[in-house]
């Protein structure tokens, strides 16, 4: 599936959806896809350095009452933590991670240095929409 472009609008900051996004970018990277991730709203909070440092404290986006069971299963199944999965994907393929400027400001992230090291730039929603227009696959998580 070489030369296929995947664009993800990552809206959720829930541990379950971030984990799913990590699995997807890992699979896409293994297939040598070009990947662009646009981090929006609640997702932006999860990419702040201080929040990302404590990933197991993130709530689940769905059914947070099952959070302990979910976290236990991730460990038992040796699932790569979401941020590590993103880093591995960036090493494997051409993957860019863009932070929505508005979303970053909502959570106090004013500059790229406020976010984890995998963030390539802070952009406006226009860049996200243009990327989605030119993608072969686009997902909203």
Short mmCIF file of C-alpha atoms in Angstrom, two decimals:
data_model
loop_
_atom_site.label_atom_id
_atom_site.label_comp_id
_atom_site.label_asym_id
_atom_site.label_seq_id
_atom_site.Cartn_x
_atom_site.Cartn_y
_atom_site.Cartn_z
CA UNK A 1 0.00 0.00 0.00
CA UNK A 2 2.96 2.29 -0.65
CA UNK A 3 2.30 5.93 -1.46
CA UNK A 4 -1.14 5.91 0.13
CA UNK A 5 -1.91 8.94 2.27
CA UNK A 6 -3.78 8.67 5.58
CA UNK A 7 -5.05 11.77 7.36
CA UNK A 8 -6.39 11.51 10.92
CA UNK A 9 -8.35 14.20 12.74
CA UNK A 10 -7.58 13.19 16.33
CA UNK A 11 -10.28 14.90 18.38
CA UNK A 12 -10.33 12.60 21.40
CA UNK A 13 -7.99 12.75 24.36
CA UNK A 14 -9.35 9.53 25.82
CA UNK A 15 -6.85 6.76 26.52
CA UNK A 16 -8.91 4.22 24.58
CA UNK A 17 -9.09 6.34 21.43
CA UNK A 18 -5.46 7.45 21.69
CA UNK A 19 -4.51 3.77 21.93
CA UNK A 20 -6.64 3.01 18.86
CA UNK A 21 -4.96 5.88 16.98
CA UNK A 22 -1.57 4.48 17.99
CA UNK A 23 -2.50 1.06 16.61
CA UNK A 24 -3.76 2.63 13.36
CA UNK A 25 -0.66 4.77 12.76
CA UNK A 26 1.52 1.76 13.56
CA UNK A 27 -0.27 -0.34 10.96
CA UNK A 28 -0.22 2.45 8.41
CA UNK A 29 3.49 3.02 9.00
CA UNK A 30 4.17 -0.70 8.56
CA UNK A 31 2.40 -0.42 5.19
CA UNK A 32 4.65 2.54 4.31
CA UNK A 33 1.75 4.98 4.16
CA UNK A 34 2.24 8.73 4.36
CA UNK A 35 0.48 9.88 7.54
CA UNK A 36 -0.68 13.27 8.75
CA UNK A 37 -2.31 13.57 12.17
CA UNK A 38 -4.16 16.75 13.09
CA UNK A 39 -4.67 16.98 16.85
CA UNK A 40 -7.90 18.77 17.69
CA UNK A 41 -9.75 19.86 20.86
CA UNK A 42 -9.53 17.22 23.68
CA UNK A 43 -6.72 15.50 21.79
CA UNK A 44 -4.56 18.60 22.23
CA UNK A 45 -4.66 18.25 26.02
CA UNK A 46 -3.26 14.71 25.83
CA UNK A 47 -0.26 15.96 23.84
CA UNK A 48 0.75 18.53 26.48
CA UNK A 49 4.05 17.45 28.03
CA UNK A 50 2.73 17.32 31.61
CA UNK A 51 -0.38 15.33 30.63
CA UNK A 52 1.46 12.93 28.32
CA UNK A 53 3.88 12.13 31.14
CA UNK A 54 1.04 10.37 33.00
CA UNK A 55 -0.83 8.50 30.25
CA UNK A 56 -2.59 6.00 32.50
CA UNK A 57 -4.34 8.90 34.24
CA UNK A 58 -6.20 9.83 31.07
CA UNK A 59 -9.91 8.93 31.14
CA UNK A 60 -11.51 6.64 28.60
CA UNK A 61 -13.59 8.39 25.95
CA UNK A 62 -16.11 5.57 26.16
CA UNK A 63 -17.32 3.84 29.34
CA UNK A 64 -14.80 5.29 31.80
CA UNK A 65 -16.12 2.92 34.48
CA UNK A 66 -14.16 0.18 32.65
CA UNK A 67 -10.90 2.16 32.79
CA UNK A 68 -9.05 -0.08 35.28
CA UNK A 69 -9.93 -3.19 33.28
CA UNK A 70 -8.81 -1.49 30.06
CA UNK A 71 -5.46 -0.41 31.52
CA UNK A 72 -4.89 -3.88 33.01
CA UNK A 73 -5.61 -5.48 29.63
CA UNK A 74 -3.18 -3.15 27.85
CA UNK A 75 -0.45 -4.32 30.22
CA UNK A 76 -1.40 -8.01 30.03
CA UNK A 77 -1.47 -7.88 26.21
CA UNK A 78 1.75 -5.87 26.07
CA UNK A 79 0.10 -3.14 23.97
CA UNK A 80 2.49 -0.35 23.11
CA UNK A 81 1.48 2.87 24.91
CA UNK A 82 -0.09 5.38 22.53
CA UNK A 83 2.71 7.96 22.57
CA UNK A 84 5.38 5.31 22.03
CA UNK A 85 3.33 3.91 19.11
CA UNK A 86 3.25 7.38 17.54
CA UNK A 87 7.03 7.73 17.98
CA UNK A 88 7.64 4.32 16.40
CA UNK A 89 5.38 5.21 13.46
CA UNK A 90 7.31 8.44 12.87
CA UNK A 91 10.53 6.42 12.72
CA UNK A 92 9.07 4.01 10.16
CA UNK A 93 7.42 6.35 7.70
CA UNK A 94 6.76 9.92 6.63
CA UNK A 95 4.42 10.91 9.46
CA UNK A 96 3.66 14.44 10.59
CA UNK A 97 1.76 15.46 13.70
CA UNK A 98 0.14 18.89 13.64
CA UNK A 99 -1.43 20.65 16.59
CA UNK A 100 -4.53 22.78 16.00
CA UNK A 101 -3.64 26.30 17.13
CA UNK A 102 -7.03 26.94 18.74
CA UNK A 103 -7.10 23.58 20.53
CA UNK A 104 -3.62 24.13 21.88
CA UNK A 105 -4.53 27.55 23.25
CA UNK A 106 -7.68 26.18 24.90
CA UNK A 107 -5.48 23.91 27.04
CA UNK A 108 -2.67 26.41 27.62
CA UNK A 109 -0.34 25.20 24.89
CA UNK A 110 0.78 28.35 23.18
CA UNK A 111 3.95 27.10 21.49
CA UNK A 112 5.21 23.87 19.94
CA UNK A 113 7.57 23.42 22.90
CA UNK A 114 4.53 23.05 25.22
CA UNK A 115 3.72 19.73 23.52
CA UNK A 116 5.46 16.36 23.28
CA UNK A 117 8.39 16.09 20.90
CA UNK A 118 6.45 14.35 18.12
CA UNK A 119 4.46 17.50 17.29
CA UNK A 120 5.88 18.95 14.08
CA UNK A 121 4.03 22.26 13.97
CA UNK A 122 1.02 24.26 15.11
CA UNK A 123 -1.42 24.90 12.25
CA UNK A 124 -4.91 26.13 11.50
CA UNK A 125 -7.91 24.03 10.56
CA UNK A 126 -7.43 24.93 6.88
CA UNK A 127 -4.34 22.73 6.71
CA UNK A 128 -6.32 19.84 8.18
CA UNK A 129 -9.12 20.22 5.66
CA UNK A 130 -6.70 20.49 2.74
CA UNK A 131 -4.88 17.36 3.90
CA UNK A 132 -8.17 15.47 4.14
CA UNK A 133 -9.12 16.59 0.62
CA UNK A 134 -5.92 15.04 -0.73
CA UNK A 135 -5.86 11.90 1.42
CA UNK A 136 -6.76 8.44 0.20
CA UNK A 137 -8.08 7.61 3.66
CA UNK A 138 -9.20 10.04 6.33
CA UNK A 139 -10.37 9.16 9.79
CA UNK A 140 -11.86 11.21 12.60
CA UNK A 141 -11.08 9.74 16.00
#
